[in-house]
XYZ file of C-alpha atoms in Angstrom:
521
model
C 0.265 -0.142 -0.457
C 0.769 3.850 -0.793
C 2.316 5.886 2.299
C 2.846 9.710 2.196
C 5.630 10.650 5.378
C 4.690 13.516 6.858
C 7.444 14.871 9.140
C 7.689 17.430 11.892
C 9.915 19.196 13.894
C 8.311 16.443 16.603
C 6.646 13.513 15.103
C 7.308 11.546 11.165
C 3.782 10.309 10.513
C 3.104 7.368 7.886
C -0.332 8.305 5.901
C -1.802 5.344 4.480
C -3.806 6.395 0.531
C -6.704 5.342 1.199
C -9.013 5.987 3.923
C -9.415 4.199 7.288
C -6.294 2.464 6.917
C -4.624 3.119 9.990
C -2.062 5.322 10.434
C 1.061 5.157 12.536
C 2.556 8.122 13.818
C 6.593 7.905 15.690
C 6.549 10.166 18.686
C 10.422 11.437 18.882
C 10.648 10.672 22.379
C 12.818 8.411 23.624
C 11.290 6.676 26.525
C 12.759 3.789 29.269
C 10.309 1.601 29.888
C 6.784 1.440 28.131
C 5.095 2.883 30.915
C 6.575 5.361 30.492
C 5.054 6.340 26.894
C 1.553 5.434 28.504
C 2.100 7.751 31.250
C 2.570 10.399 28.326
C -1.056 9.327 26.925
C -3.108 13.360 28.301
C -6.312 11.605 28.113
C -7.499 8.901 30.807
C -9.092 5.995 28.253
C -6.457 6.793 25.618
C -3.597 5.097 27.443
C -3.200 1.078 26.573
C -1.225 -0.225 24.054
C -0.198 -3.899 22.850
C 3.210 -5.001 21.727
C 2.481 -7.744 19.830
C 2.429 -10.214 22.618
C 0.913 -8.229 25.575
C -1.516 -5.715 26.036
C -0.120 -2.774 28.424
C -3.318 -0.843 30.137
C -3.027 1.720 32.986
C -5.037 1.497 36.356
C -6.591 4.937 34.901
C -7.279 2.824 31.688
C -9.221 0.688 33.290
C -11.641 2.811 35.136
C -12.395 5.115 31.923
C -12.968 2.901 30.179
C -15.253 0.946 33.043
C -16.801 4.460 34.254
C -16.501 6.505 30.628
C -14.529 9.784 32.551
C -11.045 10.858 32.717
C -9.911 12.716 35.659
C -9.238 16.025 35.360
C -5.976 17.420 36.201
C -4.292 20.578 35.776
C -1.633 18.023 33.720
C -4.170 18.375 31.309
C -3.807 22.073 30.575
C -0.687 22.973 32.145
C 1.491 19.334 30.467
C 4.766 20.464 28.828
C 5.743 18.083 25.917
C 8.570 17.168 28.487
C 6.825 16.004 31.580
C 5.617 12.975 32.333
C 1.851 13.709 31.088
C 1.835 16.031 28.433
C -1.572 18.079 27.623
C -4.202 17.506 25.345
C -6.328 19.749 23.038
C -9.489 20.975 23.328
C -10.638 18.685 19.651
C -9.313 15.587 21.151
C -11.677 16.273 24.660
C -14.734 16.657 21.712
C -13.845 14.436 19.997
C -13.958 11.373 22.449
C -16.812 13.345 23.811
C -18.419 12.400 20.562
C -17.413 8.710 21.248
C -19.481 8.931 25.134
C -16.481 9.580 27.180
C -16.761 13.022 29.192
C -14.337 14.867 32.580
C -15.413 14.428 35.163
C -14.351 17.088 38.261
C -13.412 15.627 41.772
C -15.519 17.317 44.912
C -12.017 17.649 46.200
C -10.837 20.038 43.350
C -14.399 21.767 43.318
C -14.274 22.431 47.363
C -11.329 24.222 46.564
C -12.522 26.716 44.377
C -14.274 29.541 45.380
C -17.615 30.235 45.782
C -18.992 32.457 42.483
C -20.535 36.365 43.562
C -23.811 36.468 42.099
C -26.524 38.786 42.372
C -29.021 38.259 39.453
C -30.554 35.377 39.976
C -29.009 33.109 37.489
C -32.632 30.876 36.562
C -35.602 32.415 35.273
C -37.676 29.065 36.960
C -39.307 31.186 39.701
C -39.397 27.631 41.555
C -36.304 26.888 41.741
C -34.545 28.586 45.087
C -31.929 30.769 44.370
C -29.764 29.218 47.789
C -30.223 25.497 45.823
C -28.093 26.173 43.009
C -24.709 25.598 43.622
C -22.308 28.569 43.926
C -19.507 27.040 42.992
C -17.406 29.071 40.258
C -17.307 25.809 37.746
C -21.148 25.586 38.820
C -21.997 29.503 37.788
C -19.646 29.653 34.940
C -21.249 27.056 32.922
C -24.763 28.214 34.048
C -23.502 31.464 32.635
C -22.107 29.872 28.869
C -24.549 28.077 29.141
C -27.239 30.330 28.505
C -24.575 33.000 26.655
C -24.309 30.219 23.701
C -28.509 30.464 23.691
C -28.347 34.321 23.163
C -26.033 33.552 20.750
C -27.665 31.442 18.708
C -30.195 32.739 18.433
C -29.354 36.110 17.706
C -27.024 34.183 14.845
C -29.951 33.053 12.301
C -33.206 33.234 14.120
C -34.572 31.484 10.927
C -32.280 29.141 10.806
C -31.317 27.745 13.989
C -34.310 27.254 15.333
C -35.524 24.186 13.243
C -32.641 21.615 13.556
C -29.231 20.038 12.112
C -31.051 19.755 9.017
C -31.067 23.272 8.919
C -26.726 24.055 9.059
C -24.275 23.762 11.048
C -21.855 25.398 12.770
C -18.129 24.213 13.575
C -17.049 23.967 16.417
C -14.203 26.272 15.783
C -16.528 29.529 15.085
C -16.009 30.218 19.080
C -12.087 29.871 19.620
C -10.845 33.130 18.564
C -13.789 35.879 18.325
C -13.407 37.012 21.927
C -9.290 35.712 21.886
C -6.709 38.454 21.282
C -3.859 36.454 21.869
C -0.894 35.092 19.859
C 0.201 32.317 22.015
C -1.784 29.479 20.751
C -2.437 27.850 24.477
C -4.208 31.362 25.545
C -6.421 30.805 21.936
C -7.730 27.369 23.192
C -10.681 26.313 24.732
C -8.804 24.663 27.049
C -7.342 27.226 27.874
C -9.710 28.808 31.201
C -12.868 27.891 32.639
C -15.141 29.871 30.734
C -13.827 29.687 26.927
C -13.965 26.242 28.007
C -17.912 25.607 29.015
C -18.511 27.953 26.310
C -17.815 25.470 24.005
C -19.376 22.512 26.693
C -22.087 24.821 26.164
C -22.474 24.615 22.068
C -21.005 20.560 22.295
C -24.602 20.483 24.172
C -26.531 22.450 22.316
C -25.964 20.649 19.229
C -26.556 17.294 20.610
C -30.251 18.536 21.361
C -30.514 18.491 18.068
C -30.692 22.643 17.408
C -28.152 22.005 14.710
C -24.852 19.599 13.715
C -21.614 20.420 14.414
C -18.551 20.127 11.589
C -17.287 16.889 12.551
C -15.708 15.111 9.851
C -12.567 17.011 9.288
C -9.325 16.260 11.822
C -9.021 19.657 13.097
C -12.453 20.302 14.828
C -11.932 23.687 17.221
C -8.541 24.464 16.370
C -8.959 25.670 12.492
C -9.192 28.914 13.314
C -4.348 27.827 14.375
C -5.402 25.566 11.683
C -1.193 25.194 10.437
C 0.213 25.742 14.072
C -2.010 23.359 17.213
C -0.305 23.111 20.518
C -0.019 19.558 19.889
C 3.041 16.958 18.864
C 0.971 17.749 15.238
C 3.039 20.373 14.237
C 2.042 21.343 10.899
C -1.442 22.135 9.497
C -3.869 19.339 10.404
C -6.474 18.240 7.351
C -9.665 16.270 7.344
C -9.274 12.694 7.126
C -12.198 10.906 6.024
C -13.514 8.892 3.171
C -12.828 12.437 1.229
C -9.090 11.827 1.964
C -6.829 12.153 -1.204
C -2.409 12.099 -0.528
C -2.779 14.736 -3.371
C -4.909 16.475 -1.005
C -2.915 16.098 1.684
C 0.186 17.740 -0.433
C -2.055 20.465 -1.388
C -2.556 21.202 2.035
C 1.528 20.940 2.984
C 2.500 23.113 0.689
C -0.701 26.038 1.820
C 0.765 26.229 5.091
C 4.423 26.919 3.549
C 2.762 28.938 1.785
C 1.096 30.172 4.640
C 4.668 30.727 6.402
C 5.865 32.711 4.087
C 3.375 35.045 4.129
C 3.971 36.178 7.576
C 7.595 36.151 7.099
C 7.019 39.362 4.599
C 4.803 40.199 7.715
C 7.914 39.762 9.794
C 9.612 42.103 7.448
C 7.009 44.864 7.567
C 8.160 45.261 11.657
C 11.345 46.656 12.187
C 13.261 44.864 9.213
C 12.044 46.218 5.424
C 12.012 50.870 5.381
C 8.825 52.274 5.920
C 7.056 53.908 3.369
C 7.478 57.175 4.021
C 3.975 59.838 3.125
C 5.101 61.159 0.028
C 6.250 58.054 -1.417
C 5.101 56.539 -4.572
C 4.252 52.220 -4.792
C 7.200 52.856 -7.642
C 8.989 54.419 -5.146
C 8.283 52.047 -2.226
C 9.153 48.794 -4.088
C 12.077 50.024 -4.946
C 13.706 51.103 -2.202
C 12.059 47.684 -0.560
C 14.431 45.662 -3.447
C 17.327 47.362 -3.078
C 17.904 47.474 1.249
C 16.716 44.013 0.593
C 20.296 43.698 -2.317
C 22.323 45.602 0.370
C 21.163 44.029 3.898
C 18.708 40.928 3.738
C 20.768 37.212 3.283
C 19.443 34.665 0.164
C 15.871 34.150 1.515
C 15.210 30.433 2.774
C 12.523 28.169 2.339
C 10.113 28.366 4.520
C 8.765 24.412 5.409
C 7.387 22.941 9.000
C 6.279 19.721 8.108
C 7.507 18.325 5.067
C 4.937 15.178 3.409
C 7.726 12.720 1.030
C 7.152 9.196 -0.082
C 9.971 7.795 2.283
C 11.662 8.279 5.270
C 15.075 8.566 3.022
C 13.640 11.488 1.360
C 11.486 13.457 4.037
C 14.768 13.953 5.833
C 16.728 14.939 3.257
C 15.330 18.900 3.253
C 15.849 20.721 6.279
C 12.473 22.321 8.550
C 12.899 25.515 8.183
C 11.013 28.360 10.371
C 11.448 32.642 11.517
C 11.195 33.645 14.692
C 12.293 36.335 16.651
C 14.396 35.754 19.281
C 16.786 37.979 21.875
C 19.521 38.749 20.804
C 21.458 38.063 24.180
C 18.853 33.935 24.499
C 19.970 32.989 20.552
C 23.759 33.694 21.644
C 23.025 31.902 25.159
C 21.339 29.082 22.979
C 23.396 27.808 20.360
C 25.998 26.781 22.299
C 23.875 24.411 23.420
C 22.493 24.057 20.991
C 25.229 22.756 18.503
C 25.591 18.630 19.063
C 21.803 18.473 18.086
C 19.934 19.189 14.547
C 19.595 22.637 16.064
C 21.140 25.788 13.815
C 19.517 29.263 13.949
C 20.831 31.756 10.890
C 20.350 35.251 10.227
C 17.880 37.059 7.728
C 20.009 39.672 7.880
C 23.553 40.991 6.733
C 25.663 42.249 9.786
C 25.153 45.692 10.628
C 21.714 45.831 8.453
C 20.312 48.520 10.657
C 17.032 48.467 12.089
C 13.673 50.481 11.471
C 11.923 52.628 14.303
C 8.273 53.355 13.715
C 7.513 56.968 13.079
C 4.684 58.899 13.548
C 2.069 58.897 9.947
C 3.051 61.775 7.556
C 6.419 62.940 9.708
C 9.277 64.710 7.509
C 11.732 62.041 8.038
C 13.950 60.498 6.496
C 14.869 57.025 5.825
C 18.118 57.065 7.368
C 16.407 59.571 10.542
C 14.680 56.309 11.563
C 17.548 53.741 11.775
C 19.152 52.519 14.484
C 21.549 49.631 14.912
C 20.391 46.388 17.071
C 21.382 46.175 20.872
C 21.946 43.043 21.868
C 19.186 42.976 24.303
C 17.006 42.848 20.575
C 14.959 40.594 19.195
C 17.032 39.601 16.316
C 14.734 37.892 13.473
C 16.032 34.597 12.864
C 15.823 31.421 10.464
C 15.395 28.514 12.892
C 17.280 25.314 10.567
C 16.771 21.859 11.850
C 18.874 19.591 9.695
C 17.989 15.791 8.652
C 21.209 14.349 8.003
C 24.736 14.203 9.447
C 27.112 11.859 7.826
C 24.540 10.277 6.317
C 22.749 9.564 9.260
C 19.343 10.739 9.758
C 19.348 12.825 12.749
C 16.085 14.087 14.123
C 15.812 15.553 17.514
C 14.559 13.115 20.234
C 13.622 14.544 22.972
C 13.863 13.263 26.753
C 17.826 12.854 25.825
C 19.585 16.276 26.128
C 17.403 18.245 28.536
C 18.791 21.553 28.909
C 17.985 21.668 24.219
C 14.777 20.159 24.834
C 13.596 22.661 26.737
C 15.822 25.362 24.327
C 13.687 23.979 22.013
C 10.854 24.676 24.041
C 11.290 28.791 24.613
C 11.680 28.501 20.655
C 8.609 27.314 20.003
C 6.915 29.773 22.520
C 8.478 32.746 20.940
C 7.705 31.519 17.503
C 4.265 30.112 18.207
C 3.792 34.257 20.114
C 5.303 36.254 16.384
C 4.166 34.074 14.084
C 1.825 36.557 12.601
C 2.417 40.081 13.776
C 0.422 41.539 11.295
C -2.433 40.162 12.034
C -5.886 42.184 13.218
C -7.128 40.975 16.402
C -10.484 43.531 16.118
C -14.111 43.846 15.139
C -14.374 40.898 16.620
C -16.939 41.397 19.514
C -17.616 44.608 18.827
C -20.248 43.749 16.198
C -24.119 42.830 17.141
C -24.084 38.809 16.583
C -20.883 38.962 18.448
C -20.957 40.731 21.351
C -23.206 39.155 23.626
C -19.686 36.755 23.683
C -17.871 39.678 25.653
C -20.848 41.028 28.598
C -20.437 40.218 31.513
C -22.583 37.573 33.946
C -24.945 40.171 35.136
C -26.099 41.129 31.240
C -26.010 37.618 31.090
C -28.310 36.430 33.636
C -30.546 39.391 33.341
C -31.014 40.253 29.489
C -34.642 39.697 29.923
C -34.731 42.124 32.517
C -32.541 44.983 30.634
C -34.588 48.514 30.176
C -34.642 50.999 27.914
C -32.332 53.366 29.906
C -29.675 50.194 30.932
C -29.593 49.584 27.505
C -28.523 53.007 25.954
C -26.782 52.916 29.219
C -23.975 49.936 27.768
C -25.316 50.886 23.612
C -21.620 49.271 21.821
C -23.505 49.680 18.607
C -26.456 52.096 18.534
C -29.880 50.648 18.403
C -32.974 53.164 18.031
C -34.063 54.991 20.366
C -37.628 52.683 20.912
C -39.575 51.369 24.426
C -40.609 48.175 24.927
C -43.727 46.975 24.722
C -43.364 43.966 26.349
C -44.902 42.094 23.915
C -41.732 39.398 24.208
C -41.682 39.158 28.077
C -43.709 35.576 27.710
C -42.023 32.429 26.761
C -43.793 31.186 24.063
C -45.489 27.500 24.573
C -46.665 25.968 21.996
C -45.321 25.407 18.372
C -47.297 27.530 16.708
C -46.257 30.559 19.464
C -42.490 30.289 18.613
C -43.534 30.108 15.053
C -45.083 33.737 15.564
C -43.201 35.074 17.698
C -40.162 34.416 15.294
C -41.002 35.302 13.025
C -41.854 38.658 13.588
C -38.871 39.477 15.401
C -37.444 38.950 11.715
C -40.216 42.007 10.372
C -38.159 44.010 13.358
C -35.304 46.710 12.774
C -32.718 45.233 13.530
C -31.482 48.733 15.428
C -34.032 47.926 17.595
C -32.588 47.191 20.986
C -35.101 44.430 22.580
C -34.649 42.216 19.749
C -30.823 42.001 20.328
C -31.673 41.512 24.155
C -34.323 39.429 23.599
C -34.325 36.611 20.955
C -34.338 33.616 22.248
C -34.206 29.630 21.418
C -37.564 27.133 21.695
C -36.804 24.771 23.758
C -35.293 21.074 22.359
C -38.443 19.486 22.810
C -40.614 21.960 20.535
C -38.240 21.168 17.326
C -39.588 18.399 16.043
C -42.886 20.066 15.897
C -41.492 23.469 14.577
C -39.654 21.126 12.204
C -43.540 19.740 10.614
C -45.085 23.002 10.919
C -42.316 24.420 8.377
C -42.679 22.142 6.582
């Protein structure tokens, strides 16, 4: 059978030509024994292996198979690649949730958390006294995010989400980066904080209740907001692994990832490497200036590739992995001698003595020479990070757990690369538009939105609603499928600028979805 070989900085993966034949991934870690290999797995239910003769299993795996739960520990979030148990990724949590495995938070963990302070009712059910509701932060946040997602779904498309899974699908990734502006991937993952994770859990729960379908066929699942740089062993582009898979599609995905890396590199050059465009420069003059600067001050360009696809193992290691990274010059000077016996090395993007270009105010009357200065040892320097595949005719992957010092330097370089990988990325607009603002409003607004008055809405006015009085006709909750359809049709006739339209739209209860679909025909 034909296989492709995918190589990145942490794994070598053999991908078969035809789905669903099994993929084989070699994680570049040298563990001392089978137990250490199993302990490295993130979720309890996956810590099992077969060596051709015997089955090896962790005690926590046996428990998980019986109970269908992984016990939550902080290692699942903060586990390092170098620790005995690596962190999980959100796509893996939801992948196994689909297969029936959940997360269990032990009572001892819950008891250690502070109680949430909530000054308004968390439920619209007047028969449920507030004192009966658990007040720990996990529980309150989960209630909050269920209400927030209810609000978000009702606002996104009032005529579609009401009618069930056949009406459309939502990718889990839709919530990943809408309100997260951090460049660090660990902070953009849904596992970066309980609120973000609870938000994804709520979205998953609504899909299970039949409001819509989640896009689950793709391997990228909810990580595609940063699809070519997940915080995982799969340090490269993720791809759809289903009946439509082809090796040609995989080749295209790898090439597109390399092109995105090149585009980001060009954007990074604009941050102090190449001269800035002055206010009176024409397009031709600016392009000529950049070309002249590159010829005089930059080394020949390296081909960027963080993933290599090949037909054989030798071919995969015949070329180096190349990424760009901004590193403090003094850190790089510290790291280079410690990596001298590893496949890793650094190379300047610029020639010695190349100037760095200061930011200048718009329309400032300065020349290119006035904005330039020479870097100090503490300044960041744009470097190529090169990981060779061979030395003296031998394959030379970077095996982790052999040299702790080299491993730690690699992790630091990866952190700098992730943090600075897209300096030109725009992070505005999301969360301030009408359809997304509810993902950023406070807890009190989420719990109290049906009690919002016109005066309070004006006080919190992000969007500019028209000054209309609330006649109270949207305060009651419809009880039948016919009433829900009438309510929805009325909302669709309202002007979007009417503040009640935004605050008081609702989703119908799940048990009415079948009747609503039947009536809608």
